[in-house]
Amino acid sequence: MVALNMAIDRNTYQQILEECRAKGAGLVAVSKIKPVQDIMALYELGQRDFGENYVQELVDKQAQLPQDIRWHFIGHLQTNKVKQLLPFVHLIQGIDSARLLQETSKQAGKLGKTISCLLQVHIAQEDTKFGFDEDSLEALWGDMQVHAAAYANVRVAGFMGMASFSDNPDQVRGEFRQLKALADKYLPSGILSMGMSGDYHMALEEGSTLIRVGSLLFGAR
Ligand SMILES: *Cc1c(COP(=O)(O)O)cnc(C)c1O
């Protein structure tokens, strides 16, 4: 069978890699909804970090793909799905509540593992996006000191955020700066995951250390 969709954009991939290299940032290729063949095409160019939004899709894909892929979970994670994800996940980027972080720690403990996580901060104007605000983040930080055992099997490695879908660049830049300021306050040398196809240039300018790019690499979804 001939694949009808134009797999991946190699030139764009190389160009984005160059931009990341110049800033010392990493690239997660967001492969949600895209077939394993497209992931393999990018894998063959050397890409190892891939991002998925749905637990079942990640579980199914990882079984068909090389085991040295580092899977990033970037979607909204329900507490009852954590267990399924833990055997395969490299970094859970979308931790958006204390309860989810605790559940992740609990399930990781059962597997004798420590799981790296990013805390998702709500920076966009849209209220459909999940995440901590400054107050709930402060509260979590306090709770992690007082109830350290509840978080013993997670490692908070940094922060993640999504800017508004806005054509006002000042808006988007302001949101990235807000996230960068929080990251500097709590974990100055941690991972700062921000920037997608439409705004990764600006995210890199504002201090992103990890961008998550899907449609520019794999085509529109
Ligand atoms: C889908 C998605 C991306 C990638 O989006 P593109 O605009 O296709 O680059 C990045 N981050 C998250 C959290 C996503 O859900």
mmCIF file with all atom_site columns, N, CA and C and ligand atoms in Angstrom, residues 28 30 32 53 74-75 93 120 160-162 165 195-198 211-217 219 221, ligand 1:
data_model
loop_
_atom_site.group_PDB
_atom_site.id
_atom_site.type_symbol
_atom_site.label_atom_id
_atom_site.label_alt_id
_atom_site.label_comp_id
_atom_site.label_asym_id
_atom_site.label_entity_id
_atom_site.label_seq_id
_atom_site.pdbx_PDB_ins_code
_atom_site.Cartn_x
_atom_site.Cartn_y
_atom_site.Cartn_z
_atom_site.occupancy
_atom_site.B_iso_or_equiv
_atom_site.pdbx_formal_charge
_atom_site.auth_seq_id
_atom_site.auth_comp_id
_atom_site.auth_asym_id
_atom_site.auth_atom_id
_atom_site.pdbx_PDB_model_num
ATOM   1  N N  . VAL A 1 28  ? 10.933 17.612 21.519 1.00 0.00 ? 28  VAL A N  1
ATOM   2  C CA . VAL A 1 28  ? 10.009 16.477 21.590 1.00 0.00 ? 28  VAL A CA 1
ATOM   3  C C  . VAL A 1 28  ? 9.143  16.527 20.334 1.00 0.00 ? 28  VAL A C  1
ATOM   4  N N  . VAL A 1 30  ? 5.940  15.670 18.613 1.00 0.00 ? 30  VAL A N  1
ATOM   5  C CA . VAL A 1 30  ? 4.602  15.310 19.085 1.00 0.00 ? 30  VAL A CA 1
ATOM   6  C C  . VAL A 1 30  ? 3.880  14.509 17.995 1.00 0.00 ? 30  VAL A C  1
ATOM   7  N N  . LYS A 1 32  ? 1.066  12.511 18.283 1.00 0.00 ? 32  LYS A N  1
ATOM   8  C CA . LYS A 1 32  ? -0.328 12.109 18.534 1.00 0.00 ? 32  LYS A CA 1
ATOM   9  C C  . LYS A 1 32  ? -1.111 12.021 17.223 1.00 0.00 ? 32  LYS A C  1
ATOM   10 N N  . ASN A 1 53  ? -0.434 12.263 23.641 1.00 0.00 ? 53  ASN A N  1
ATOM   11 C CA . ASN A 1 53  ? -1.458 12.849 24.516 1.00 0.00 ? 53  ASN A CA 1
ATOM   12 C C  . ASN A 1 53  ? -2.426 11.842 25.109 1.00 0.00 ? 53  ASN A C  1
ATOM   13 N N  . ILE A 1 74  ? 2.238  14.167 27.256 1.00 0.00 ? 74  ILE A N  1
ATOM   14 C CA . ILE A 1 74  ? 2.025  15.619 27.290 1.00 0.00 ? 74  ILE A CA 1
ATOM   15 C C  . ILE A 1 74  ? 0.557  15.988 27.417 1.00 0.00 ? 74  ILE A C  1
ATOM   16 N N  . GLY A 1 75  ? -0.309 14.991 27.526 1.00 0.00 ? 75  GLY A N  1
ATOM   17 C CA . GLY A 1 75  ? -1.744 15.282 27.591 1.00 0.00 ? 75  GLY A CA 1
ATOM   18 C C  . GLY A 1 75  ? -2.240 15.431 29.017 1.00 0.00 ? 75  GLY A C  1
ATOM   19 N N  . GLN A 1 93  ? 4.767  15.120 31.363 1.00 0.00 ? 93  GLN A N  1
ATOM   20 C CA . GLN A 1 93  ? 4.868  16.583 31.297 1.00 0.00 ? 93  GLN A CA 1
ATOM   21 C C  . GLN A 1 93  ? 3.626  17.295 31.802 1.00 0.00 ? 93  GLN A C  1
ATOM   22 N N  . GLN A 1 120 ? 2.557  21.195 35.108 1.00 0.00 ? 120 GLN A N  1
ATOM   23 C CA . GLN A 1 120 ? 1.945  22.050 34.090 1.00 0.00 ? 120 GLN A CA 1
ATOM   24 C C  . GLN A 1 120 ? 1.350  23.284 34.752 1.00 0.00 ? 120 GLN A C  1
ATOM   25 N N  . MET A 1 160 ? 6.053  22.903 32.650 1.00 0.00 ? 160 MET A N  1
ATOM   26 C CA . MET A 1 160 ? 5.542  22.874 31.288 1.00 0.00 ? 160 MET A CA 1
ATOM   27 C C  . MET A 1 160 ? 4.364  23.831 31.185 1.00 0.00 ? 160 MET A C  1
ATOM   28 N N  . GLY A 1 161 ? 4.220  24.472 30.034 1.00 0.00 ? 161 GLY A N  1
ATOM   29 C CA . GLY A 1 161 ? 3.056  25.324 29.842 1.00 0.00 ? 161 GLY A CA 1
ATOM   30 C C  . GLY A 1 161 ? 2.730  25.505 28.376 1.00 0.00 ? 161 GLY A C  1
ATOM   31 N N  . MET A 1 162 ? 1.484  25.874 28.144 1.00 0.00 ? 162 MET A N  1
ATOM   32 C CA . MET A 1 162 ? 1.004  26.163 26.783 1.00 0.00 ? 162 MET A CA 1
ATOM   33 C C  . MET A 1 162 ? 0.497  27.595 26.774 1.00 0.00 ? 162 MET A C  1
ATOM   34 N N  . PHE A 1 165 ? -3.652 30.434 22.296 1.00 0.00 ? 165 PHE A N  1
ATOM   35 C CA . PHE A 1 165 ? -3.696 30.462 20.827 1.00 0.00 ? 165 PHE A CA 1
ATOM   36 C C  . PHE A 1 165 ? -4.095 31.868 20.430 1.00 0.00 ? 165 PHE A C  1
ATOM   37 N N  . GLY A 1 195 ? 6.615  25.970 24.092 1.00 0.00 ? 195 GLY A N  1
ATOM   38 C CA . GLY A 1 195 ? 6.792  26.207 22.664 1.00 0.00 ? 195 GLY A CA 1
ATOM   39 C C  . GLY A 1 195 ? 6.283  25.049 21.842 1.00 0.00 ? 195 GLY A C  1
ATOM   40 N N  . MET A 1 196 ? 5.409  25.390 20.866 1.00 0.00 ? 196 MET A N  1
ATOM   41 C CA . MET A 1 196 ? 4.820  24.407 19.958 1.00 0.00 ? 196 MET A CA 1
ATOM   42 C C  . MET A 1 196 ? 5.061  24.894 18.530 1.00 0.00 ? 196 MET A C  1
ATOM   43 N N  . SER A 1 197 ? 4.433  24.256 17.548 1.00 0.00 ? 197 SER A N  1
ATOM   44 C CA . SER A 1 197 ? 4.712  24.631 16.148 1.00 0.00 ? 197 SER A CA 1
ATOM   45 C C  . SER A 1 197 ? 4.578  26.135 15.909 1.00 0.00 ? 197 SER A C  1
ATOM   46 N N  . GLY A 1 198 ? 3.524  26.732 16.473 1.00 0.00 ? 198 GLY A N  1
ATOM   47 C CA . GLY A 1 198 ? 3.236  28.120 16.151 1.00 0.00 ? 198 GLY A CA 1
ATOM   48 C C  . GLY A 1 198 ? 4.044  29.139 16.936 1.00 0.00 ? 198 GLY A C  1
ATOM   49 N N  . ILE A 1 211 ? 11.189 22.061 23.543 1.00 0.00 ? 211 ILE A N  1
ATOM   50 C CA . ILE A 1 211 ? 10.004 22.440 22.778 1.00 0.00 ? 211 ILE A CA 1
ATOM   51 C C  . ILE A 1 211 ? 9.258  21.179 22.347 1.00 0.00 ? 211 ILE A C  1
ATOM   52 N N  . ARG A 1 212 ? 7.960  21.330 22.117 1.00 0.00 ? 212 ARG A N  1
ATOM   53 C CA . ARG A 1 212 ? 7.102  20.200 21.745 1.00 0.00 ? 212 ARG A CA 1
ATOM   54 C C  . ARG A 1 212 ? 6.455  20.536 20.406 1.00 0.00 ? 212 ARG A C  1
ATOM   55 N N  . VAL A 1 213 ? 6.953  19.916 19.343 1.00 0.00 ? 213 VAL A N  1
ATOM   56 C CA . VAL A 1 213 ? 6.494  20.304 18.012 1.00 0.00 ? 213 VAL A CA 1
ATOM   57 C C  . VAL A 1 213 ? 5.858  19.113 17.305 1.00 0.00 ? 213 VAL A C  1
ATOM   58 N N  . GLY A 1 214 ? 4.621  19.330 16.841 1.00 0.00 ? 214 GLY A N  1
ATOM   59 C CA . GLY A 1 214 ? 3.902  18.272 16.142 1.00 0.00 ? 214 GLY A CA 1
ATOM   60 C C  . GLY A 1 214 ? 3.666  18.593 14.682 1.00 0.00 ? 214 GLY A C  1
ATOM   61 N N  . SER A 1 215 ? 2.708  19.462 14.414 1.00 0.00 ? 215 SER A N  1
ATOM   62 C CA . SER A 1 215 ? 2.238  19.643 13.043 1.00 0.00 ? 215 SER A CA 1
ATOM   63 C C  . SER A 1 215 ? 3.321  20.137 12.068 1.00 0.00 ? 215 SER A C  1
ATOM   64 N N  . LEU A 1 216 ? 4.290  20.885 12.516 1.00 0.00 ? 216 LEU A N  1
ATOM   65 C CA . LEU A 1 216 ? 5.350  21.311 11.603 1.00 0.00 ? 216 LEU A CA 1
ATOM   66 C C  . LEU A 1 216 ? 6.164  20.123 11.093 1.00 0.00 ? 216 LEU A C  1
ATOM   67 N N  . LEU A 1 217 ? 6.266  19.102 11.902 1.00 0.00 ? 217 LEU A N  1
ATOM   68 C CA . LEU A 1 217 ? 7.062  17.914 11.523 1.00 0.00 ? 217 LEU A CA 1
ATOM   69 C C  . LEU A 1 217 ? 6.232  16.878 10.784 1.00 0.00 ? 217 LEU A C  1
ATOM   70 N N  . GLY A 1 219 ? 2.888  17.266 9.741  1.00 0.00 ? 219 GLY A N  1
ATOM   71 C CA . GLY A 1 219 ? 1.742  17.748 8.978  1.00 0.00 ? 219 GLY A CA 1
ATOM   72 C C  . GLY A 1 219 ? 0.556  17.981 9.896  1.00 0.00 ? 219 GLY A C  1
ATOM   73 N N  . ARG A 1 221 ? -2.985 17.859 11.750 1.00 0.00 ? 221 ARG A N  1
ATOM   74 C CA . ARG A 1 221 ? -3.752 16.706 12.261 1.00 0.00 ? 221 ARG A CA 1
ATOM   75 C C  . ARG A 1 221 ? -5.213 16.830 11.886 1.00 0.00 ? 221 ARG A C  1
HETATM 76 C C1 . LIG B 2 .   ? -0.495 18.749 20.379 1.00 0.00 ? 1   LIG B C1 1
HETATM 77 C C2 . LIG B 2 .   ? 0.416  19.360 21.366 1.00 0.00 ? 1   LIG B C2 1
HETATM 78 C C3 . LIG B 2 .   ? 1.637  19.940 20.975 1.00 0.00 ? 1   LIG B C3 1
HETATM 79 C C4 . LIG B 2 .   ? 2.091  20.067 19.544 1.00 0.00 ? 1   LIG B C4 1
HETATM 80 O O1 . LIG B 2 .   ? 1.291  20.953 18.856 1.00 0.00 ? 1   LIG B O1 1
HETATM 81 P P1 . LIG B 2 .   ? 1.662  21.479 17.377 1.00 0.00 ? 1   LIG B P1 1
HETATM 82 O O2 . LIG B 2 .   ? 0.978  22.767 17.291 1.00 0.00 ? 1   LIG B O2 1
HETATM 83 O O3 . LIG B 2 .   ? 1.145  20.452 16.442 1.00 0.00 ? 1   LIG B O3 1
HETATM 84 O O4 . LIG B 2 .   ? 3.141  21.605 17.319 1.00 0.00 ? 1   LIG B O4 1
HETATM 85 C C5 . LIG B 2 .   ? 2.456  20.441 21.977 1.00 0.00 ? 1   LIG B C5 1
HETATM 86 N N1 . LIG B 2 .   ? 2.113  20.379 23.273 1.00 0.00 ? 1   LIG B N1 1
HETATM 87 C C6 . LIG B 2 .   ? 0.958  19.836 23.684 1.00 0.00 ? 1   LIG B C6 1
HETATM 88 C C7 . LIG B 2 .   ? 0.637  19.803 25.133 1.00 0.00 ? 1   LIG B C7 1
HETATM 89 C C8 . LIG B 2 .   ? 0.061  19.328 22.738 1.00 0.00 ? 1   LIG B C8 1
HETATM 90 O O5 . LIG B 2 .   ? -1.096 18.803 23.153 1.00 0.00 ? 1   LIG B O5 1
#
